[in-house]
PDB file of C-alpha atoms and ligand atoms in Angstrom:
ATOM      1  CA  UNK A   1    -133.288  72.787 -84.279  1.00 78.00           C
ATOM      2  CA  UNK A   2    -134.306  69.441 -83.045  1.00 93.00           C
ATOM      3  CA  UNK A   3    -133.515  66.096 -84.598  1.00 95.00           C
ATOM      4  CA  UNK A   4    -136.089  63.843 -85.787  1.00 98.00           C
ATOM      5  CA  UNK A   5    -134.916  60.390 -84.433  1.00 98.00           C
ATOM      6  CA  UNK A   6    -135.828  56.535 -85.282  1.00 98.00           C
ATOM      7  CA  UNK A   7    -134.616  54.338 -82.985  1.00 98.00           C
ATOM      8  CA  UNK A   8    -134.797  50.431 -83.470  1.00 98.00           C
ATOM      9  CA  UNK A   9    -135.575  48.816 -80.212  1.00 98.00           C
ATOM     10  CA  UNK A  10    -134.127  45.195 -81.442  1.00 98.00           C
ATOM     11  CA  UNK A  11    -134.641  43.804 -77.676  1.00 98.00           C
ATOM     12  CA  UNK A  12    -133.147  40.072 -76.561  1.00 98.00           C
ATOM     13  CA  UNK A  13    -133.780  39.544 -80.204  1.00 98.00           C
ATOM     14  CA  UNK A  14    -131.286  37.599 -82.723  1.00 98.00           C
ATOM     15  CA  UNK A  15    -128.232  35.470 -82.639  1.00 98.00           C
ATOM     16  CA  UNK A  16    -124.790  37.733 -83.230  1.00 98.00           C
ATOM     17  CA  UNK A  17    -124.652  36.254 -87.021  1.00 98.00           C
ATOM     18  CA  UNK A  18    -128.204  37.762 -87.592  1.00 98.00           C
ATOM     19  CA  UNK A  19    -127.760  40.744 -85.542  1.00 98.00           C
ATOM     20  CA  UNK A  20    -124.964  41.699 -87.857  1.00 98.00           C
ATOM     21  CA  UNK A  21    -126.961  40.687 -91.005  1.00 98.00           C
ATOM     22  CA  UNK A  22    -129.352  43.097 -90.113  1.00 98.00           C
ATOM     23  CA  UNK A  23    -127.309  45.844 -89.655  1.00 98.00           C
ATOM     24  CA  UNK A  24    -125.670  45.700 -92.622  1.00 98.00           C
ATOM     25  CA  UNK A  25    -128.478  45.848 -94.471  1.00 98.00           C
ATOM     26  CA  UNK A  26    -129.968  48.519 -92.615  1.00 98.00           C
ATOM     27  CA  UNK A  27    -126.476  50.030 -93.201  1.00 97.00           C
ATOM     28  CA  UNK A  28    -126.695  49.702 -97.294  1.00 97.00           C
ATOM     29  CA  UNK A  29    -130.988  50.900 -97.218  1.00 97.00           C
ATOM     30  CA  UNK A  30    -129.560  53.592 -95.143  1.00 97.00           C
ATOM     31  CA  UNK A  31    -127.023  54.485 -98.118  1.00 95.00           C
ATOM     32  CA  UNK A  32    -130.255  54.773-100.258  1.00 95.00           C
ATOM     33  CA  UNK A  33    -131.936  57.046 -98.748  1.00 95.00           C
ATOM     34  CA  UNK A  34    -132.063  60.925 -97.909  1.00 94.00           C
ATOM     35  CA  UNK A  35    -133.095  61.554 -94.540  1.00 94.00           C
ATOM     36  CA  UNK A  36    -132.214  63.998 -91.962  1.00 93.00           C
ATOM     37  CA  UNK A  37    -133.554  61.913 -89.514  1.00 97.00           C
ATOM     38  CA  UNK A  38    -131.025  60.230 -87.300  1.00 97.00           C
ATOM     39  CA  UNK A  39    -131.022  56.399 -87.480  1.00 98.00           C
ATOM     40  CA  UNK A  40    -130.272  54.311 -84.342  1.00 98.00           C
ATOM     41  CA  UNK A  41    -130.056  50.711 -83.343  1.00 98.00           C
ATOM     42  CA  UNK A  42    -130.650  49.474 -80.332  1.00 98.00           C
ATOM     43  CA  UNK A  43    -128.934  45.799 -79.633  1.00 98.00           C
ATOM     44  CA  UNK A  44    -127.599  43.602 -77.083  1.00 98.00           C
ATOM     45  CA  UNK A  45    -125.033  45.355 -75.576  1.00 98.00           C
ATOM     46  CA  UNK A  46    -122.424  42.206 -76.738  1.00 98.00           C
ATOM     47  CA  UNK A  47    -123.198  42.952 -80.345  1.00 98.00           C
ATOM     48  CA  UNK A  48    -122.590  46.843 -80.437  1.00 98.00           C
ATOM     49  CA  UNK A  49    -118.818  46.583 -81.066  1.00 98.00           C
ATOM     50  CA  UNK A  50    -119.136  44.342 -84.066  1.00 98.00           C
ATOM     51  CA  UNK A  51    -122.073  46.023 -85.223  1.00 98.00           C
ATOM     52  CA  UNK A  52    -119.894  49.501 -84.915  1.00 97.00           C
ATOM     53  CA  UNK A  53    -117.556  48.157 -87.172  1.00 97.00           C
ATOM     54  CA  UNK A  54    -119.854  46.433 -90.008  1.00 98.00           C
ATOM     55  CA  UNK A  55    -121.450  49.739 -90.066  1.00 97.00           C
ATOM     56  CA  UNK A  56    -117.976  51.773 -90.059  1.00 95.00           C
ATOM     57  CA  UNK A  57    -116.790  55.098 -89.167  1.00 90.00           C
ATOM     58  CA  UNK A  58    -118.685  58.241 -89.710  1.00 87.00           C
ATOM     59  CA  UNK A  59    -121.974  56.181 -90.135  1.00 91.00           C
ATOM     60  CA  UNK A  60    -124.967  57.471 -90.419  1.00 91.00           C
ATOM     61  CA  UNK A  61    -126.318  54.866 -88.802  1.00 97.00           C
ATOM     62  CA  UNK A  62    -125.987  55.166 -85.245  1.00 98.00           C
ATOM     63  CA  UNK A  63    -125.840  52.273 -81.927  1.00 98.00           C
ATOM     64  CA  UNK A  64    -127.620  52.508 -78.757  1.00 98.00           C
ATOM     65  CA  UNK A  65    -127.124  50.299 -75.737  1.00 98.00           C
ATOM     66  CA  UNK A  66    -130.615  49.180 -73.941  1.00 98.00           C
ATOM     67  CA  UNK A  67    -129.263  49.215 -70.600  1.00 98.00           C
ATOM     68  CA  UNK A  68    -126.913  50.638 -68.529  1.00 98.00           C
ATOM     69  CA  UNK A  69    -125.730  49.934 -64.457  1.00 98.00           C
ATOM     70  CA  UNK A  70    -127.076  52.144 -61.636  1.00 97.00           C
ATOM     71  CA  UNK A  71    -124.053  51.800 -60.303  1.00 96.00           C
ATOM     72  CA  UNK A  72    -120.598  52.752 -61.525  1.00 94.00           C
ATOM     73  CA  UNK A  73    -117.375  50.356 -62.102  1.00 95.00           C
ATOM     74  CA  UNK A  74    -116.587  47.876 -59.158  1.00 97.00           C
ATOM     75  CA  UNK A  75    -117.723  44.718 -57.643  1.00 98.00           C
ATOM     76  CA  UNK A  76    -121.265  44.464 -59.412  1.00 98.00           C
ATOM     77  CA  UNK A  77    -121.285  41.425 -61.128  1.00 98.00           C
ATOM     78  CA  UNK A  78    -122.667  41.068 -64.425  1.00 97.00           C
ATOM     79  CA  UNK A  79    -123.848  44.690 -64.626  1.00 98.00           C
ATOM     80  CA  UNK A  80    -122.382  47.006 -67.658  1.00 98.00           C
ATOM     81  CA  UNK A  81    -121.875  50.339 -66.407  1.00 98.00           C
ATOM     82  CA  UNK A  82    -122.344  54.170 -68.187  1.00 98.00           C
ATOM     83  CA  UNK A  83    -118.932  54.794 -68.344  1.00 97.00           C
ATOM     84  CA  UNK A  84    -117.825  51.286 -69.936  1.00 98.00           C
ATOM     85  CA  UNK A  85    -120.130  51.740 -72.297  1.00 98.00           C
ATOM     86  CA  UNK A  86    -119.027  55.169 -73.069  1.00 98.00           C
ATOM     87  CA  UNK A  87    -115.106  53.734 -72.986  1.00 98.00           C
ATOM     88  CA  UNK A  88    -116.300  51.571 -75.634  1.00 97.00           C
ATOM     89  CA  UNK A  89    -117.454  54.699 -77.894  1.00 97.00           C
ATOM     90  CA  UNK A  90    -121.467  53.604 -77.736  1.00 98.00           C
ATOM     91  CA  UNK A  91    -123.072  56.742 -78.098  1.00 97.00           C
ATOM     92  CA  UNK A  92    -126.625  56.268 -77.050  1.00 98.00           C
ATOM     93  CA  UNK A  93    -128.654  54.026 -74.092  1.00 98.00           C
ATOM     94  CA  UNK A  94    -132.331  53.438 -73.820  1.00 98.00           C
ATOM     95  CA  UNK A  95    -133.307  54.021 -70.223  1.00 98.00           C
ATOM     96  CA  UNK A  96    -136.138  53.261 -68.013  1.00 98.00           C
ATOM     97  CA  UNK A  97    -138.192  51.147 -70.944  1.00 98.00           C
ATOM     98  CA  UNK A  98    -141.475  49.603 -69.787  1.00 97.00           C
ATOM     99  CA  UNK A  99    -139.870  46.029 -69.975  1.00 97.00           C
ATOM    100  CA  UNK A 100    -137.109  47.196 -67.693  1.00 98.00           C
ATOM    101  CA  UNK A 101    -140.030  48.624 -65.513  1.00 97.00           C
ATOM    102  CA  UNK A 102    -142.572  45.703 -65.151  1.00 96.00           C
ATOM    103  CA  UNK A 103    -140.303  42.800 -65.675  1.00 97.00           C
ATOM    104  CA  UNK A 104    -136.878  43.846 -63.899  1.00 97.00           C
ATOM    105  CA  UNK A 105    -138.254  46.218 -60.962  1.00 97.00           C
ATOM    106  CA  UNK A 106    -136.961  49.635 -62.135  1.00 98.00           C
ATOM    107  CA  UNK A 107    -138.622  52.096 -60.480  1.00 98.00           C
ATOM    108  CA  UNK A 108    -138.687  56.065 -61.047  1.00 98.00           C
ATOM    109  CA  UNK A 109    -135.301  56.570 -58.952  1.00 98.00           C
ATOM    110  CA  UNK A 110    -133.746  54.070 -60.538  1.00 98.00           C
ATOM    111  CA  UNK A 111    -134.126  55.370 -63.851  1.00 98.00           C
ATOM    112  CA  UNK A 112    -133.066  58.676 -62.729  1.00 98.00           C
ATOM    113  CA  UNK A 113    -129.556  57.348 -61.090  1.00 98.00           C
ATOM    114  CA  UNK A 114    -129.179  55.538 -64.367  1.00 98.00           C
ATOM    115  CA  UNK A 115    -129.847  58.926 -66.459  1.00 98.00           C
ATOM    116  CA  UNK A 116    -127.825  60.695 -64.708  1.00 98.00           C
ATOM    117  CA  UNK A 117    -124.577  57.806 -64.512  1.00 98.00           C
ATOM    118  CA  UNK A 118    -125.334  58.071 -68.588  1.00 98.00           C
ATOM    119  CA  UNK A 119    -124.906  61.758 -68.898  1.00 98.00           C
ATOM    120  CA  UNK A 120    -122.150  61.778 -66.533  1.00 98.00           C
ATOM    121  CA  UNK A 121    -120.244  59.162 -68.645  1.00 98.00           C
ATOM    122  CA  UNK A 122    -121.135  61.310 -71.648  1.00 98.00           C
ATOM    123  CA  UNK A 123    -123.902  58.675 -73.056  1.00 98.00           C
ATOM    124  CA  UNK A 124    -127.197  60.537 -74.573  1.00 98.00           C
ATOM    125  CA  UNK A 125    -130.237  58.448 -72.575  1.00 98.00           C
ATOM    126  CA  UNK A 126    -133.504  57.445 -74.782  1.00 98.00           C
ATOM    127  CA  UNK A 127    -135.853  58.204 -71.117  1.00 98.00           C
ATOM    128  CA  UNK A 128    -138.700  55.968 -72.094  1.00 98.00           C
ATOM    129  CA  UNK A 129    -141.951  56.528 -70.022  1.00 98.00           C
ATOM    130  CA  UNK A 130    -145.214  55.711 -70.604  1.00 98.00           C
ATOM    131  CA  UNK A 131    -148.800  54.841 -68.851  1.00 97.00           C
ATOM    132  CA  UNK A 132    -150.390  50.770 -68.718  1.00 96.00           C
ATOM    133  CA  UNK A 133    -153.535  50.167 -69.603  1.00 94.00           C
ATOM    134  CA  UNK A 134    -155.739  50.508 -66.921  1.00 95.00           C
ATOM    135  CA  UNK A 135    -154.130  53.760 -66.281  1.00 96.00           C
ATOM    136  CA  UNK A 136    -155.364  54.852 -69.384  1.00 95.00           C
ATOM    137  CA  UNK A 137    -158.575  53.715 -69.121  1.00 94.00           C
ATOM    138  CA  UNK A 138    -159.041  55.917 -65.687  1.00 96.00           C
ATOM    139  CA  UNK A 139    -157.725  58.379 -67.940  1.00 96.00           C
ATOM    140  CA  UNK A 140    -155.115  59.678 -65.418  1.00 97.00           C
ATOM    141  CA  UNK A 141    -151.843  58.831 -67.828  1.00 98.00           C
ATOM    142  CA  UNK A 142    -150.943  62.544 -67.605  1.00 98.00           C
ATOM    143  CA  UNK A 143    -150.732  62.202 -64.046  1.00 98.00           C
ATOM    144  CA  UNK A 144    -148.444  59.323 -64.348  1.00 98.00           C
ATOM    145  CA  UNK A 145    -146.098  60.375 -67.308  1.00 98.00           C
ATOM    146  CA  UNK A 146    -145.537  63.357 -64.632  1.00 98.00           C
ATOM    147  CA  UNK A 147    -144.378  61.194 -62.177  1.00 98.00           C
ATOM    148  CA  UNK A 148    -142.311  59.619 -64.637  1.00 98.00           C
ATOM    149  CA  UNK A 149    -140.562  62.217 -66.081  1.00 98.00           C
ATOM    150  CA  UNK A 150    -140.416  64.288 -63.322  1.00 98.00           C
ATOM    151  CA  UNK A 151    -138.576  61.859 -61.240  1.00 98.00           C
ATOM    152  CA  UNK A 152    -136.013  61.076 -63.838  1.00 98.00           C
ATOM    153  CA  UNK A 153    -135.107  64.336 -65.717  1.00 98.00           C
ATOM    154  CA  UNK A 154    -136.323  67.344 -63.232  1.00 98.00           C
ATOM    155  CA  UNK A 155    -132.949  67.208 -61.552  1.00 98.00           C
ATOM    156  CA  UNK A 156    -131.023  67.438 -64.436  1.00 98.00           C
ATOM    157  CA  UNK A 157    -129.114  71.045 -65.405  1.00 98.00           C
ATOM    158  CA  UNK A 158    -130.256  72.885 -68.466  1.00 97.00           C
ATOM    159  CA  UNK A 159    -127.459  71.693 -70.163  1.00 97.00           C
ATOM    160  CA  UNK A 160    -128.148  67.865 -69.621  1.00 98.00           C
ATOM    161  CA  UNK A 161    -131.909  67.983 -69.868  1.00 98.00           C
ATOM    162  CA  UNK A 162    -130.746  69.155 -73.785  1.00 97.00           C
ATOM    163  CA  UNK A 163    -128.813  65.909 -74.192  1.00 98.00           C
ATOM    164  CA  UNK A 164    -132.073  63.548 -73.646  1.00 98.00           C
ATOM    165  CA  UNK A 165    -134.235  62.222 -75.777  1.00 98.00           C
ATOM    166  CA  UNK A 166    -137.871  61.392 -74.090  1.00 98.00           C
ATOM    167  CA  UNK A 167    -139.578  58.290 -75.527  1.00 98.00           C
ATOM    168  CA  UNK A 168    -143.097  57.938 -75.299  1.00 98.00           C
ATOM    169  CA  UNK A 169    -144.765  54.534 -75.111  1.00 98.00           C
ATOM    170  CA  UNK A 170    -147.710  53.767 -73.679  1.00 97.00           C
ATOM    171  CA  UNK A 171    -147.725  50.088 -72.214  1.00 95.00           C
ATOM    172  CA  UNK A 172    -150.811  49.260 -73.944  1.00 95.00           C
ATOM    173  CA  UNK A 173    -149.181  49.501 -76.928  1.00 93.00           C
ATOM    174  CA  UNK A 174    -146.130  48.041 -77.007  1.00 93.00           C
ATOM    175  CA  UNK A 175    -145.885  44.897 -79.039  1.00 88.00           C
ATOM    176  CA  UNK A 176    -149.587  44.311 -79.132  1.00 89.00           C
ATOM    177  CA  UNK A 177    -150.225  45.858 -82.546  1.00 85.00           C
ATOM    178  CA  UNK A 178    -152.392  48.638 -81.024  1.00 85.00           C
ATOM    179  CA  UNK A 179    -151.471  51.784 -81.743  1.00 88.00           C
ATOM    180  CA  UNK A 180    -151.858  55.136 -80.337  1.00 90.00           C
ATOM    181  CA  UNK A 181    -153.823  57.246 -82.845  1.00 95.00           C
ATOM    182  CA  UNK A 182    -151.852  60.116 -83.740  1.00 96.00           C
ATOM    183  CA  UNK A 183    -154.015  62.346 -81.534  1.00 97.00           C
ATOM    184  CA  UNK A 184    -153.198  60.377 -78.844  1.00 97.00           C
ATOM    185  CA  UNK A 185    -149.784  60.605 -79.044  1.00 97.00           C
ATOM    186  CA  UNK A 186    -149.547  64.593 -79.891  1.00 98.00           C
ATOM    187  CA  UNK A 187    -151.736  65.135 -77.312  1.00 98.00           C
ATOM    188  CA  UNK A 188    -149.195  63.360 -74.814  1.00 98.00           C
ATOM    189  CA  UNK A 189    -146.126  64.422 -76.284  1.00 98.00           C
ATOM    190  CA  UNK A 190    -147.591  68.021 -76.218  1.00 98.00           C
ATOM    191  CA  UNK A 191    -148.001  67.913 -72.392  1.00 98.00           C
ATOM    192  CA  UNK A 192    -144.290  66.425 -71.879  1.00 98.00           C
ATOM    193  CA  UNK A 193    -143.141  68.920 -73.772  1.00 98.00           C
ATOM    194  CA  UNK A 194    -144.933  71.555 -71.780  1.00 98.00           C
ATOM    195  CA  UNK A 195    -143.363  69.943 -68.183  1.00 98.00           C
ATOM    196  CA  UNK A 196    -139.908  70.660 -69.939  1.00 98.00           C
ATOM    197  CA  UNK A 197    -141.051  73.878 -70.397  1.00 98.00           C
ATOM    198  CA  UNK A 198    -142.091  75.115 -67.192  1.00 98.00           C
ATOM    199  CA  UNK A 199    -138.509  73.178 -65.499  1.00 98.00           C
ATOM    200  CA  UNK A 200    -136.616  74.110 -68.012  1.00 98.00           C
ATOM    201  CA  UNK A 201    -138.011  77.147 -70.261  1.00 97.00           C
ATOM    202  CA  UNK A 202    -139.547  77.081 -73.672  1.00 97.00           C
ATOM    203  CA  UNK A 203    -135.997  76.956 -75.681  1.00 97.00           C
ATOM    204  CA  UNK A 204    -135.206  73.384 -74.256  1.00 97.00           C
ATOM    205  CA  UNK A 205    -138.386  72.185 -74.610  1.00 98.00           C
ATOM    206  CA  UNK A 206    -138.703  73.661 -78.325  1.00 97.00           C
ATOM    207  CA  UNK A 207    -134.796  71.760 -78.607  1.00 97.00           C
ATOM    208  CA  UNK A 208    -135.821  67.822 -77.326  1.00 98.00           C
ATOM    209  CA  UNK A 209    -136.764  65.350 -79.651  1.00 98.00           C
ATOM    210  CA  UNK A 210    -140.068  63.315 -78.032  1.00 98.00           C
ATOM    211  CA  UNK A 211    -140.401  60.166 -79.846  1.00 98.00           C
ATOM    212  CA  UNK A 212    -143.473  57.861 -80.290  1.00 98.00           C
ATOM    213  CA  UNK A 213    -143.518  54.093 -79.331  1.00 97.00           C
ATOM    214  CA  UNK A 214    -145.719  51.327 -79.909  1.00 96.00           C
ATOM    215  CA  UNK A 215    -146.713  49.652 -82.620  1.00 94.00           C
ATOM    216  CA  UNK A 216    -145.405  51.720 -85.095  1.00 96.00           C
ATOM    217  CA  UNK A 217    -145.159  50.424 -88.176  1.00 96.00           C
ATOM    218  CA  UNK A 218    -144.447  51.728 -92.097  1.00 97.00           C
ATOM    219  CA  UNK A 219    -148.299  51.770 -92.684  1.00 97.00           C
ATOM    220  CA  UNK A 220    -149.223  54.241 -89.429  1.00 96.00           C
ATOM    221  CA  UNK A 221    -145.562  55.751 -88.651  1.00 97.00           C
ATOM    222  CA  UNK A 222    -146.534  59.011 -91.253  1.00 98.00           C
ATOM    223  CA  UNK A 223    -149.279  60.035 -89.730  1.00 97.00           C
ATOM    224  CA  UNK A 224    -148.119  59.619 -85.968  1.00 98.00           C
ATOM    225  CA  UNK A 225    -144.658  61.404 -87.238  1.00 98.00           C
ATOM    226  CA  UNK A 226    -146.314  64.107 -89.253  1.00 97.00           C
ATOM    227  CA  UNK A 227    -148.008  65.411 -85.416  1.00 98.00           C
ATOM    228  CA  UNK A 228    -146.029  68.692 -84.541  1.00 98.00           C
ATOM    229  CA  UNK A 229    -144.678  67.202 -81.273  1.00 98.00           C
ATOM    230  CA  UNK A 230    -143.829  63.599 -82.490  1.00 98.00           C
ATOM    231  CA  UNK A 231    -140.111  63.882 -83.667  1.00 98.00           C
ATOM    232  CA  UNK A 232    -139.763  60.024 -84.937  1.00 98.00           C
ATOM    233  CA  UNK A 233    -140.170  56.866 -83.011  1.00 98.00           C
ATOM    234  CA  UNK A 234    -138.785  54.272 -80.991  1.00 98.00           C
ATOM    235  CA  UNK A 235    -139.259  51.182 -82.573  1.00 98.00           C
ATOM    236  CA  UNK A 236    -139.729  47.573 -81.879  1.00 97.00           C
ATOM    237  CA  UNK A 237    -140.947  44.391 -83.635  1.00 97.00           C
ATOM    238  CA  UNK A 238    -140.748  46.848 -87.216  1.00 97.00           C
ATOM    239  CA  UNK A 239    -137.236  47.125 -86.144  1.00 98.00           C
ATOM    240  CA  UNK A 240    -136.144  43.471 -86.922  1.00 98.00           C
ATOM    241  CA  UNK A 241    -137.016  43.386 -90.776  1.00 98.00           C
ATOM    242  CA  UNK A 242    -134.721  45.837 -92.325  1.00 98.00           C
ATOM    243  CA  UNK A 243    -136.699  47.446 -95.260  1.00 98.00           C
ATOM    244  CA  UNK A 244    -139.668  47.625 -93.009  1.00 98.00           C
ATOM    245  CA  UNK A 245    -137.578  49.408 -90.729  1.00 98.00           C
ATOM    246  CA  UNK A 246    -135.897  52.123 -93.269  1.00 98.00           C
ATOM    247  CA  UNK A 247    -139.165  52.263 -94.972  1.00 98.00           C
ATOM    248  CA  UNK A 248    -140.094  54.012 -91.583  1.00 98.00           C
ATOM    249  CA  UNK A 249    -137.184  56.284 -91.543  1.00 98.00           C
ATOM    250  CA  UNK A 250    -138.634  57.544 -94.411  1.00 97.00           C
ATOM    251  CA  UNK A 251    -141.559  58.504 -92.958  1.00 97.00           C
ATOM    252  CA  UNK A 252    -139.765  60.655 -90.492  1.00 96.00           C
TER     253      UNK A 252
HETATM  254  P1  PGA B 301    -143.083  47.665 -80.600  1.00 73.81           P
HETATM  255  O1  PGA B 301    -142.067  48.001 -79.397  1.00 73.81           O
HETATM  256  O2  PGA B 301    -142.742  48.605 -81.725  1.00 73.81           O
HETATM  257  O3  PGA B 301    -142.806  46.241 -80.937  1.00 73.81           O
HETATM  258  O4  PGA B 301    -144.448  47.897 -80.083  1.00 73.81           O
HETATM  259  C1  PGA B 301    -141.697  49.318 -79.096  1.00 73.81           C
HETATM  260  C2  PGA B 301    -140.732  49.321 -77.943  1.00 73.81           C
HETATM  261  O5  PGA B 301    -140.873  48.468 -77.043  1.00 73.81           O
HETATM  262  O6  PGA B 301    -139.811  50.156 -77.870  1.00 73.81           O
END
């Protein structure tokens, strides 16, 4: 059965002292709820060990790195590779985000060499894709999100392609307060889902959890999560106020 997953995207946001704030009172909202939804936050990759141990063993709250090196350990300097961050028990990295994209030049075979260094380290990759604006307005996204998730994932063995979460986030939507409607996104996630399919038959594709991006917030998250191919949401900006954030959990 697949998970339902909501994933704070917390971004170069917060000093360490409010980063670990915030968890812990995601941590005790968490406590407070029933979900079956897995929770995960996504932080600077300095603040995941502290924020490991305010949350504490056996968690349900889970950490995700944002980032991870295309290249293994060696002489790349300031770079934090897939296995270090595996050594350091970090059990989830967001990969190939549209920031990453437009703003630090990661292209399609990038992303892929950086899935693939996180599922050889043993790290479960969020694979973000997702169309910009104008591409949407040409109406051609499907023919991009192809590209997209062709390029990273389509080399992958059964086996791995199980261990991946796909994010969906169109560009357009990301921070600006417009939202996909939930059409929109099912309609998307639908035709990833179906790419999975025909690489990698109708069991895996019925297994991956496909998340929704952009925008979300507590007052549209129910809808967009109640779409049969929407499995939670990646989530920004509603990521940094904590009962905003768990009241979204809720919804998935
Ligand atoms: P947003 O960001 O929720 O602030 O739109 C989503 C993301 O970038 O992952």
């Amino acid at each position: 059965m697949r998970k339902n997953i909501v994933a704070g995207n917390w971004k170069s946001n917060k000093t360490l002292t409010q980063a670990l704030a915030l968890a812990e009172e995601v941590k005790t909202l968490a406590s407070q709820i029933t979900t079956e939804a897995e929770i995960i936050l996504g932080a600077t990759s300095l603040y995941l060990l502290p924020i490991k141990k305010v949350l504490g063993e056996g968690s349900k709250v889970k950490i995700s790195a944002q980032n991870t090196s295309a290249y293994g350990q060696g002489a790349f300097t300031g770079e934090i590779s897939a296995d270090q961050l595996a050594s350091a028990e970090i059990p989830y990295v967001i990969l190939g985000h549209s920031e990453r994209r437009t703003l630090f030049g990661e292209t399609d075979d990038i992303i892929q060499v950086k899935v693939k260094q996180a599922l050889n380290a043993g790290l479960l990759p969020i694979f973000c894709c997702g169309e910009p604006f104008e591409i949407r307005q040409a109406g051609t996204q499907n023919d991009l999100v192809k590209i997209q998730v062709e390029t990273a994932l389509f080399g992958l063995s059964d086996e791995e392609m199980r261990k991946v979460v796909i994010a969906y986030e169109p560009v357009w939507a990301i921070g600006t307060g417009l939202t996909a409607s939930a059409q929109q996104a099912q309609d998307m996630h639908a035709f990833i889902r179906s790419l999975i399919a025909i690489k990698f038959g109708k069991e895996t594709a019925h297994e991956i959890s496909i998340l929704y991006g952009g925008s979300v917030k507590s007052s549209n998250a129910a809808e967009i999560f109640g779409m049969p191919d929407v499995d939670g949401g990646l989530i920004g900006g509603a990521s940094l106020v904590a009962d905003e954030f768990i009241n979204i959990v809720k919804c998935a």
